[in-house]
XYZ file of C-alpha atoms in Angstrom:
513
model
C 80.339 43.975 33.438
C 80.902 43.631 36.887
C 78.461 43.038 39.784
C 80.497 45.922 41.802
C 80.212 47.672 39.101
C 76.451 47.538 38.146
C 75.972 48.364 41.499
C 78.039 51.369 41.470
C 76.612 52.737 38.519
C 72.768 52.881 39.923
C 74.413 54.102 43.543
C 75.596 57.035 41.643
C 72.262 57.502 40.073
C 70.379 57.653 43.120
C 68.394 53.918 43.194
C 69.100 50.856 45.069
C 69.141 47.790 42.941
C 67.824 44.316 44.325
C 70.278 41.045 44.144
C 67.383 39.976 41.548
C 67.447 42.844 39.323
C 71.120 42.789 39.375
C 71.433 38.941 38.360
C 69.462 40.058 35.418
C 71.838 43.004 33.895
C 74.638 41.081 34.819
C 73.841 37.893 33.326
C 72.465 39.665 29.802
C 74.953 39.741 26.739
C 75.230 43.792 27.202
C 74.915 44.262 30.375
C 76.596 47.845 30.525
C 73.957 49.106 27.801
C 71.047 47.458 29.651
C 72.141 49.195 32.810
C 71.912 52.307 31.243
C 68.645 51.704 29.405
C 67.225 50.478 32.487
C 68.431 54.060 33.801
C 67.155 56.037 31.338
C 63.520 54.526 31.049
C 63.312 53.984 35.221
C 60.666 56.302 36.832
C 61.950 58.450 39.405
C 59.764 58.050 42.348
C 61.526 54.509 42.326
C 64.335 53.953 45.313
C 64.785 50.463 45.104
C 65.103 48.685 41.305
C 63.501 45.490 40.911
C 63.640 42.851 38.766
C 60.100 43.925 37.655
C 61.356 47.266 36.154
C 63.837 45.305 34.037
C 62.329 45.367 30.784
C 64.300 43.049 28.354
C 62.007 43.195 25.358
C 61.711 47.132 25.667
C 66.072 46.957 25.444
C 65.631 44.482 22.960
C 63.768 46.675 20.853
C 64.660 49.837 21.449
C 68.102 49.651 23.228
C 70.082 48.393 20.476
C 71.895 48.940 16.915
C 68.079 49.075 14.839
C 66.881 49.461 11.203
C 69.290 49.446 8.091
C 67.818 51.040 5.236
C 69.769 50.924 1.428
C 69.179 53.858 -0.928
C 70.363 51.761 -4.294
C 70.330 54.881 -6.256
C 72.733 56.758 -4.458
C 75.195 53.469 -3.294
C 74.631 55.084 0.975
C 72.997 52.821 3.820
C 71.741 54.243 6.742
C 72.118 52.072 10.055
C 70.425 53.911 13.363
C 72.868 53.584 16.420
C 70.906 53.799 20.327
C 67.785 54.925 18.750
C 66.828 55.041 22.883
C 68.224 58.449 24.513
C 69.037 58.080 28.277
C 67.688 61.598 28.900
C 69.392 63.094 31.954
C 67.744 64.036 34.678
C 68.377 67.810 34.552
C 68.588 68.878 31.012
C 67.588 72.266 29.251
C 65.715 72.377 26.347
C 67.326 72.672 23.047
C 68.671 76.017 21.914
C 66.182 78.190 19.615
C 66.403 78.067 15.887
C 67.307 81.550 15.911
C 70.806 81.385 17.793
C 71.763 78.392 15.322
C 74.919 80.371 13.768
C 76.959 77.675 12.973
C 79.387 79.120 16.010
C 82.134 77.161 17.027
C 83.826 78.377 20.168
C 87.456 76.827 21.015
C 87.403 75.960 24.688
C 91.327 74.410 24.382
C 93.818 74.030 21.575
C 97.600 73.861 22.625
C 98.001 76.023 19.777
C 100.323 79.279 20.373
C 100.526 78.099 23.879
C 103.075 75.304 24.063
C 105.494 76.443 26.318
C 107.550 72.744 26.712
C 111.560 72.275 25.509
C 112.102 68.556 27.304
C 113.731 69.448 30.525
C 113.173 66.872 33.616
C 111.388 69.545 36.069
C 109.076 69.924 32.901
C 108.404 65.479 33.041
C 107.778 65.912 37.034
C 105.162 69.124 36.947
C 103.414 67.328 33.828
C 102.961 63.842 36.232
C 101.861 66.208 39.317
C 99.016 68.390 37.170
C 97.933 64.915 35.956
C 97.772 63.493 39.581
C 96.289 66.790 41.143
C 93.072 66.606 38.707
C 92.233 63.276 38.956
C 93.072 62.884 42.509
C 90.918 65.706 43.220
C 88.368 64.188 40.980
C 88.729 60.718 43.012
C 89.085 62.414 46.478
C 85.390 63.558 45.867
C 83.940 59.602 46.442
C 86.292 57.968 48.802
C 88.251 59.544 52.101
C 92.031 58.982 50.925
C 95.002 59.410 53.130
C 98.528 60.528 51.868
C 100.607 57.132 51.306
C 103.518 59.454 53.908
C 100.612 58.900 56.414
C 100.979 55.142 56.240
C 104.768 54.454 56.946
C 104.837 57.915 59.346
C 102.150 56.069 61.592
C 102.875 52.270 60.766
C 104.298 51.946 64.594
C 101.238 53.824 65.956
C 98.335 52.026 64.745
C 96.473 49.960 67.541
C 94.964 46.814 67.352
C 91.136 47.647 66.011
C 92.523 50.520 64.296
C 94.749 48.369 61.843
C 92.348 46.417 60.314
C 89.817 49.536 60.024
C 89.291 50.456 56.241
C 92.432 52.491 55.116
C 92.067 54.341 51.413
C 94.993 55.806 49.294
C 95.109 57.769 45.738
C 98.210 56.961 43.665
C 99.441 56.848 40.351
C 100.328 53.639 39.011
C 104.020 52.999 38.918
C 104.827 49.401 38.728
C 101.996 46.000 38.402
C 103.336 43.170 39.149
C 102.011 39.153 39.117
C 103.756 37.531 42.137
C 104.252 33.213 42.303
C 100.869 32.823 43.539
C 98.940 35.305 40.966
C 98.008 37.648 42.734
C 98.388 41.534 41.622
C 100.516 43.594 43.191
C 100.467 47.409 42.185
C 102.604 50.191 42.987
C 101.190 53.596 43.804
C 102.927 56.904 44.042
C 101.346 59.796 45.186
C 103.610 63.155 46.061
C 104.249 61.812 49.474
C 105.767 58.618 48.597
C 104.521 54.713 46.928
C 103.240 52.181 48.412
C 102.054 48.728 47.364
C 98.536 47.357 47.751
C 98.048 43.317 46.782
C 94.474 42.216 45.079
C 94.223 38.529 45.801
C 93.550 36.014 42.501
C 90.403 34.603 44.514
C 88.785 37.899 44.726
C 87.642 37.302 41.266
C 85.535 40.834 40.585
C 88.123 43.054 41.873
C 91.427 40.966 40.117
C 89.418 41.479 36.993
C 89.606 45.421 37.485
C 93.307 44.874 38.501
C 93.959 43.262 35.277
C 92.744 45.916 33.169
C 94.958 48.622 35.047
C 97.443 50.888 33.126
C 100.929 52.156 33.919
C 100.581 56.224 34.682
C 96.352 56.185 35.466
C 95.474 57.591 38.786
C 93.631 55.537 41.002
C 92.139 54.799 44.291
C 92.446 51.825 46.184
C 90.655 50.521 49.876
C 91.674 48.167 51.744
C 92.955 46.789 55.341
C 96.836 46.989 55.796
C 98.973 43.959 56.859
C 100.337 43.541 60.553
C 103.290 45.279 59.564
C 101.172 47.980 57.658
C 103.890 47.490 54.784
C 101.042 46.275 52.167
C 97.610 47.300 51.783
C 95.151 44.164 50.565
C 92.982 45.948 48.755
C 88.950 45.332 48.370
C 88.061 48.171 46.673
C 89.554 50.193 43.715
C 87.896 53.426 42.263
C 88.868 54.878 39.079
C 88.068 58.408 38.401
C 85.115 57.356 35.641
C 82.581 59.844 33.990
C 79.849 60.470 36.451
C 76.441 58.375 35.513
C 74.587 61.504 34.461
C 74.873 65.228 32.921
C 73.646 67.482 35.515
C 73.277 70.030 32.692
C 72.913 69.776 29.398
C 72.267 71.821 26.061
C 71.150 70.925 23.001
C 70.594 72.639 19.845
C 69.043 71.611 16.288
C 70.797 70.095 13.649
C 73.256 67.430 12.794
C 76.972 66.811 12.826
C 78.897 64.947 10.470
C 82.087 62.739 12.065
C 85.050 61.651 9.615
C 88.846 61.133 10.213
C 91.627 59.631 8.091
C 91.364 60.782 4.914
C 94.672 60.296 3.454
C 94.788 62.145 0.501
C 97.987 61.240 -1.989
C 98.024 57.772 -0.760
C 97.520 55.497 -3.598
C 94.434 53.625 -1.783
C 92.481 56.963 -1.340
C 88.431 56.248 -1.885
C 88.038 58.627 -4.434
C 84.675 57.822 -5.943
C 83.302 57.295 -2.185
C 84.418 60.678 -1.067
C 83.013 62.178 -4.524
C 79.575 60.464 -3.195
C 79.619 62.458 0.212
C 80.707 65.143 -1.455
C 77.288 65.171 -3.276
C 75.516 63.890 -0.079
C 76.680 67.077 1.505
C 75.690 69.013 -1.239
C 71.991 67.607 -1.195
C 72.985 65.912 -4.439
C 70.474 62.332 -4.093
C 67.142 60.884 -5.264
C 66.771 59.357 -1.833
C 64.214 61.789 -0.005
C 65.421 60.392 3.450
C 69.522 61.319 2.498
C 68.079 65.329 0.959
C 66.199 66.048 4.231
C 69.576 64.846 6.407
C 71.754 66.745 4.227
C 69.262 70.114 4.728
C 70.050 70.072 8.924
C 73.853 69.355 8.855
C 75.793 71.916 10.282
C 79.227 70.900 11.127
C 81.682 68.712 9.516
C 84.548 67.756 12.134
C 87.508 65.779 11.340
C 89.402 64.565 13.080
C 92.954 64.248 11.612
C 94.927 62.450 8.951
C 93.599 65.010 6.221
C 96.529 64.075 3.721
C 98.875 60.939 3.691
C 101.691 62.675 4.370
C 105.876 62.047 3.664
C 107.662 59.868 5.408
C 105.629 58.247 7.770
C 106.830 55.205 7.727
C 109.425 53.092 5.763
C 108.414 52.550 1.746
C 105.326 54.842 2.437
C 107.129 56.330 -1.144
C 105.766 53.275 -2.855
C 102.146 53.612 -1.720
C 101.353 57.186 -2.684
C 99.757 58.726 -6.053
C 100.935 62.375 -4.859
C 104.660 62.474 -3.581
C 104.577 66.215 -2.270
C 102.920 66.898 0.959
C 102.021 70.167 -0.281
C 100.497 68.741 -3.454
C 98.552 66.660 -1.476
C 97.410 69.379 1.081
C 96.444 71.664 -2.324
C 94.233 68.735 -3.775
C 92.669 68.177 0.110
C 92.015 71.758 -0.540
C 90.278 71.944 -3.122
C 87.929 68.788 -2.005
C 86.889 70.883 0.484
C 86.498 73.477 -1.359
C 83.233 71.443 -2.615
C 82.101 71.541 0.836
C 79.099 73.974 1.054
C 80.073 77.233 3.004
C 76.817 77.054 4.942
C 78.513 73.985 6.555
C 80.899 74.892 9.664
C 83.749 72.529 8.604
C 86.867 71.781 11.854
C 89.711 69.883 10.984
C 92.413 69.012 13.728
C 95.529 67.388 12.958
C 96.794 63.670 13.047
C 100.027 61.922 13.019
C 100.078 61.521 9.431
C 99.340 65.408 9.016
C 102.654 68.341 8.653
C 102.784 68.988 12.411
C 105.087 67.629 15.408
C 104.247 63.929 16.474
C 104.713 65.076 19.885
C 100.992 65.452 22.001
C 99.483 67.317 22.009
C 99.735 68.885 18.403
C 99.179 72.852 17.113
C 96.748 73.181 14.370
C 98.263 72.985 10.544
C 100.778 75.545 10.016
C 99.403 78.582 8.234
C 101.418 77.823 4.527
C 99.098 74.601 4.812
C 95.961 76.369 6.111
C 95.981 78.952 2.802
C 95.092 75.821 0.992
C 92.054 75.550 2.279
C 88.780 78.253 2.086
C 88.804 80.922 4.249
C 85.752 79.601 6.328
C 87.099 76.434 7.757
C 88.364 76.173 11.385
C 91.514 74.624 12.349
C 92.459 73.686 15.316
C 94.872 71.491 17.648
C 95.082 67.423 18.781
C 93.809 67.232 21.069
C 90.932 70.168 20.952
C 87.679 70.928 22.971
C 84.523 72.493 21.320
C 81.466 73.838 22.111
C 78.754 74.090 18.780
C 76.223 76.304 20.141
C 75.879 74.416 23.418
C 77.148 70.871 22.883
C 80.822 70.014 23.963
C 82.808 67.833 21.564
C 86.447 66.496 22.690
C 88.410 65.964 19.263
C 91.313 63.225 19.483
C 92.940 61.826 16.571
C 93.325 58.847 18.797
C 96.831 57.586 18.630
C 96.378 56.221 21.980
C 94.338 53.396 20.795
C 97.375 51.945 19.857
C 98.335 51.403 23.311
C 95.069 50.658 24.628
C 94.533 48.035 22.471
C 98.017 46.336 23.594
C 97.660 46.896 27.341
C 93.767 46.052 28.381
C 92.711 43.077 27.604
C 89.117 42.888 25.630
C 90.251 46.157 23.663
C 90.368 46.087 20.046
C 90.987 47.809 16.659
C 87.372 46.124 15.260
C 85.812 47.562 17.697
C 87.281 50.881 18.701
C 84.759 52.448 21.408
C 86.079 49.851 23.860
C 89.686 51.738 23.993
C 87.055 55.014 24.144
C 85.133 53.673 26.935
C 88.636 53.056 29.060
C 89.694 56.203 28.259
C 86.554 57.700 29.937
C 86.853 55.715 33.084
C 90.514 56.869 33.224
C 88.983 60.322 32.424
C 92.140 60.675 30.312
C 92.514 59.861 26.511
C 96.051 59.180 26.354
C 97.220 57.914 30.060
C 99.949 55.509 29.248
C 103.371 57.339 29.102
C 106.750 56.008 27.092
C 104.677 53.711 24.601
C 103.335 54.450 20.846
C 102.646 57.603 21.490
C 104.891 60.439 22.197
C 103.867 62.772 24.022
C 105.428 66.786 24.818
C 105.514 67.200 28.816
C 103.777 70.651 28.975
C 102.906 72.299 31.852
C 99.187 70.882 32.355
C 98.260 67.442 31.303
C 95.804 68.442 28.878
C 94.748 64.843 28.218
C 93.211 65.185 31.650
C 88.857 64.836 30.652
C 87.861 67.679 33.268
C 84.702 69.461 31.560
C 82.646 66.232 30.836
C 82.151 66.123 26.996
C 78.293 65.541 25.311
C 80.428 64.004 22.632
C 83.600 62.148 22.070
C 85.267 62.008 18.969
C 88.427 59.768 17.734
C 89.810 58.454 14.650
C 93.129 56.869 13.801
C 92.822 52.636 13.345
C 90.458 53.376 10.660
C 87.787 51.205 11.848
C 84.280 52.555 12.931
C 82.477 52.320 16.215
C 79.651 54.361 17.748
C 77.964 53.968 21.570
C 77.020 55.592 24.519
C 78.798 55.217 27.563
C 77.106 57.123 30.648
C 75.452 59.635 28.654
C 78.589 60.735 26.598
C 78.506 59.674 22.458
C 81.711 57.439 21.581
C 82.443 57.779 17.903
C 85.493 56.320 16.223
C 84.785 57.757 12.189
C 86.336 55.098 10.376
C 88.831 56.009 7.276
C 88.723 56.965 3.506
C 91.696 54.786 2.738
C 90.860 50.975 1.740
C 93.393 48.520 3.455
C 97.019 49.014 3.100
C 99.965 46.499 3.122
C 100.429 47.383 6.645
C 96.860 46.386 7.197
C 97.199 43.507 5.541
C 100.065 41.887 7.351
C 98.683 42.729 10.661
C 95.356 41.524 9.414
C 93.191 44.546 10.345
C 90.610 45.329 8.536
C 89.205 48.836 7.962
C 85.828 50.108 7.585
C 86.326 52.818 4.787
C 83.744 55.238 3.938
C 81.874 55.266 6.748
C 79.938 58.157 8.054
C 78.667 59.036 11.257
C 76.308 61.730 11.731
C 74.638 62.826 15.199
C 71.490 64.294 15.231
C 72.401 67.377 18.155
C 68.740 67.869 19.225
C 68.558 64.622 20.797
C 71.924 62.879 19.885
C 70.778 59.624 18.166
C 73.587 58.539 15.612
C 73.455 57.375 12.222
C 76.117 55.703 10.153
C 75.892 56.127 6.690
C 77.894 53.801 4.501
C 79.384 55.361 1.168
C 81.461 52.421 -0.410
C-alpha cells in the first residue's frame, strides 16, 4: 500500500496521521487491513494519529483470518474471516426481529429492460453514461477542467499561471511506456484527449500508473509543459469507495454465499453438496453448525447453476448429463431440498441458458418452472436489498481480465480483482477483452449506491475481506478441477461456503469437502 495512499484513506476519515504512524502501516505485511483496523478501533476525539494509537498486537489478534474449528462428525470446518468490525461512524441499529420477512427487494436487474441491438450511437451513449457517473463521482474531490479548456487557452496562459496546479477527468484511451519508462496515458473526456506523462522516478505515483486499465475513468493533477501540450502529472484520483458508510442497516440473521455449481458436468461434488444440503436443513451432531443453520435466511448464488452445452470445445466429453434441460431439472430438484423458510436468489452465469452478452436477464421462464415456486431469479449483474443490507451480485467474468491486466491480481486469491473493481467503482471496466459486453443505454456496471456487500463467483476459487467497510466474497465452486484447470494450473477451492452473519457482518467459511 502506498504512502499517498494511507494518507488519503485517514484524510477521508477525518484524522491527520503523523510521518511515524504512517511508517508503521506502511511498513507492516497488511498494511491496507491495518489501516482500516487502526480506523475502526481509533477514538474519535483524536485529530492527529500517532504512532502510539497503532496497536499491532490488538491487529494481530483481532484483525486477522482467526480460529479454525473441525466438526469430524459432519466432514465441515469453520474458519472466522475479520472477526474485528470497523463499525462506521453513523450506523443504525439493526432492524427488529419482527420485520425479518425474508424480503428481498430488486433494486436493478436488466431484466425486461434491455433495450440494446449493437448500433454505434448505442457504443458512444454507453461510454458517455459511464464517464458522466464517475466523473461526477471524481469531480466531487478534485477541481477538474474540461481537457477543450487546455488546447482553447494553451496560447493564453501566463508565466505563474502555467506551472499552477492544472486537474483533468478522462477516460483512459491509450497507456503507453515511452524509451525512457515513463507512462504516458491518454485521456478522453467529451471535449477532447489529452496526454498526461508520470515520470519512472516518481516511484508512488508510477506504481498507480501501472495498475491503470483501458476504459476506467480517472483524474489526474499535474503542471503542464511550456507548450501546455502534456500534463506531468503528480497526482491521480480514482473514483474509489468512500472510507466509511454514512448510513447503514443491519438486520439479524445470516446469509449463505455460493456460485458455480455446475450441475451435469462430470466433476460435480455430489456428496459435498448432499452435506450442505443437510447443513441447511439443520441435519448435524455439531451444536455450533445446528445453531448457524437455525439464523440463515438467504441463500444467494451467484451463477453457473448447471454446466451447460457448448461452452467450450470437447465440454461433450466432460459432462454426466448431456441436455441442458436435464441438467436444469436435476438443479431443480436439489433445490428443491432447500428449506422454503430459506429466501433462495440465483442470478445467471456464463455457463447458464442466457446471452453471454453483459449484462444478462434472469433464466428464461421454461428454465425457471424447474425450480420451486419460492425462489427468486434475477439478472447478472443484480442489486439487492435483504431487509436493509445492499448486496451487488456479479458472476464475475471480469476477473478474467483483471487478473491479465493489473499486476498483483490473481485467480488464488480473487478479492484482489474485487478490491480494483471497487476503486474503479465499476465491476467490469475493461471493454473489447474476455468479456462481452451489450452497449445499453446506462452503464450498469457503474457501483453508484455503495453496496454493504459484494458478491462474485466465476474462477472457482474462494476469497473473503473487507475493503473500506464493504464485504468482498468470491464463493468458490462445486466442481473439483477440470482439464482446463489443470493445464492452466489453477487450482480451485470446491465446496467452500461462506456465510455472513448480517447483524454485524463477520464471515465464516465453512469447508464441505
Amino acid at each position: 500500500m502506498l504512502k499517498n495512499d494511507v494518507v488519503t484513506e485517514f484524510v477521508e476519515a477525518g484524522y491527520q496521521i503523523s510521518p511515524d504512524a504512517l511508517e508503521m502501516i506502511t511498513s507492516h505485511k497488511m498494511p491496507e487491513k491495518l489501516a482500516r483496523y487502526v480506523l475502526s478501533v481509533v477514538d474519535e476525539s483524536i485529530l492527529v494519529i500517532d504512532a502510539e494509537h497503532i496497536d499491532i498486537d490488538g491487529f494481530e489478534k483481532n484483525g486477522r483470518y482467526t480460529r479454525s474449528v473441525n466438526d469430524g462428525d459432519f466432514g465441515v470446518s469453520i474458519a472466522s474471516v475479520d472477526s474485528q468490525t470497523p463499525m462506521s461512524r453513523n450506523m443504525k441499529l439493526p432492524l427488529s426481529s419482527e420485520s425479518c420477512k425474508n424480503h428481498v427487494d430488486i433494486l436493478f436487474d436488466i431484466t425486461d429492460r434491455s433495450t440494446c441491438v449493437g448500433e454505434y450511437m448505442e457504443f458512444v451513449q454507453y461510454f458517455r453514461d459511464r464517464y458522466s457517473r464517475l466523473s461526477e463521482i471524481i469531480r466531487s474531490r478534485i477541481n477538474a477542467r474540461p481537457i477543450e479548456s487546455l488546447r482553447r487557452n494553451s496560447s493564453g496562459f501566463g508565466r505563474n499561471e502555467r506551472y499552477e496546479e492544472v486537474s483533468i477527468i478522462g477516460m483512459v484511451s491509450d497507456l503507453k511506456t515511452t524509451t525512457n519508462g515513463h507512462r504516458l496515458i491518454e485521456l478522453e473526456d467529451p471535449t477532447g484527449s489529452f496526454s498526461a506523462l508520470v515520470r519512472v522516478n516518481d516511484k508512488e505515483l508510477f506504481e498507480q500508473a501501472s495498475r491503470l486499465i483501458l476504459d476506467e475513468v480517472i483524474g489526474i493533477g499535474g503542471v503542464l509543459t511550456n507548450d501546455s501540450k502534456l500534463l506531468i502529472a503528480n497526482k491521480i484520483t480514482f473514483p474509489e469507495l468512500p472510507n466509511s458508510v454514512s448510513c447503514r442497516n443491519w438486520t439479524k440473521g445470516k446469509a449463505v454465499f455460493i456460485s458455480d455449481i455446475h450441475i451435469g458436468s462430470s466433476t460435480f461434488l455430489e456428496d459435498a453438496w448432499e452435506r450442505f444440503i443437510d447443513f441447511l436443513n439443520g441435519k448435524s451432531d455439531n451444536e455450533k453448525l445446528s445453531e448457524m443453520s437455525r439464523d440463515i435466511r438467504y441463500l444467494l448464488v451467484a451463477g453457473d447453476v448447471v454446466d451447460g452445452i457448448g461452452i467450450f470445445p470437447g465440454q461433450e466429453n466432460e459432462l454426466s448429463i448431456k441436455d441442458v434441460y436435464e441438467q436444469y431439472r436435476v438443479a431443480g430438484k436439489y433445490f428443491s431440498q432447500i428449506p422454503e423458510n430459506i429466501q433462495v436468489v440465483i442470478s445467471p452465469g456464463n455457463h447458464d441458458a442466457v446471452r453471454q452478452a453483459e449484462p444478462q436477464p434472469k433464466l428464461p421462464e421454461r428454465i425457471r418452472s424447474f425450480f420451486p415456486d419460492h425462489i427468486t431469479f434475477v439478472g447478472n449483474p443484480a442489486l439487492l436489498n435483504l431487509e436493509g443490507v445492499k448486496v451487488l451480485m456479479y458472476h464475475g467474468r471480469s476477473i478474467d481480465d483483471m487478473v491479465a491486466a493489473v499486476p498483483g491480481v490473481s485467480y488464488q486469491n480473487p478479492t484482489t480483482a474485487m478490491v480494483e473493481m471497487m476503486r474503479r467503482r465499476h465491476i467490469s471496466p475493461i471493454y473489447g477483452s474476455r468479456v462481452s459486453i451489450a452497449p445499453e443505454k446506462n452503464d450498469h456496471f457503474v457501483i453508484e449506491q455503495v453496496p454493504d456487500i459484494v458478491h462474485c463467483g466465476h474462477v472457482h476459487t474462494v476469497g473473503a475481506e473487507r475493503y473500506r467497510n464493504v464485504v468482498l466474497i468470491n464463493s468458490g465452486t462445486w466442481q473439483a478441477q477440470t482439464e482446463f484447470q489443470k493445464r492452466v494450473n489453477l487450482i480451485p477451492n470446491p465446496a467452500r461456503v461462506p456465510v455472513v452473519d448480517l447483524s454485524d457482518f463477520k464471515t465464516s467459511i465453512l469447508k464441505f469437502n
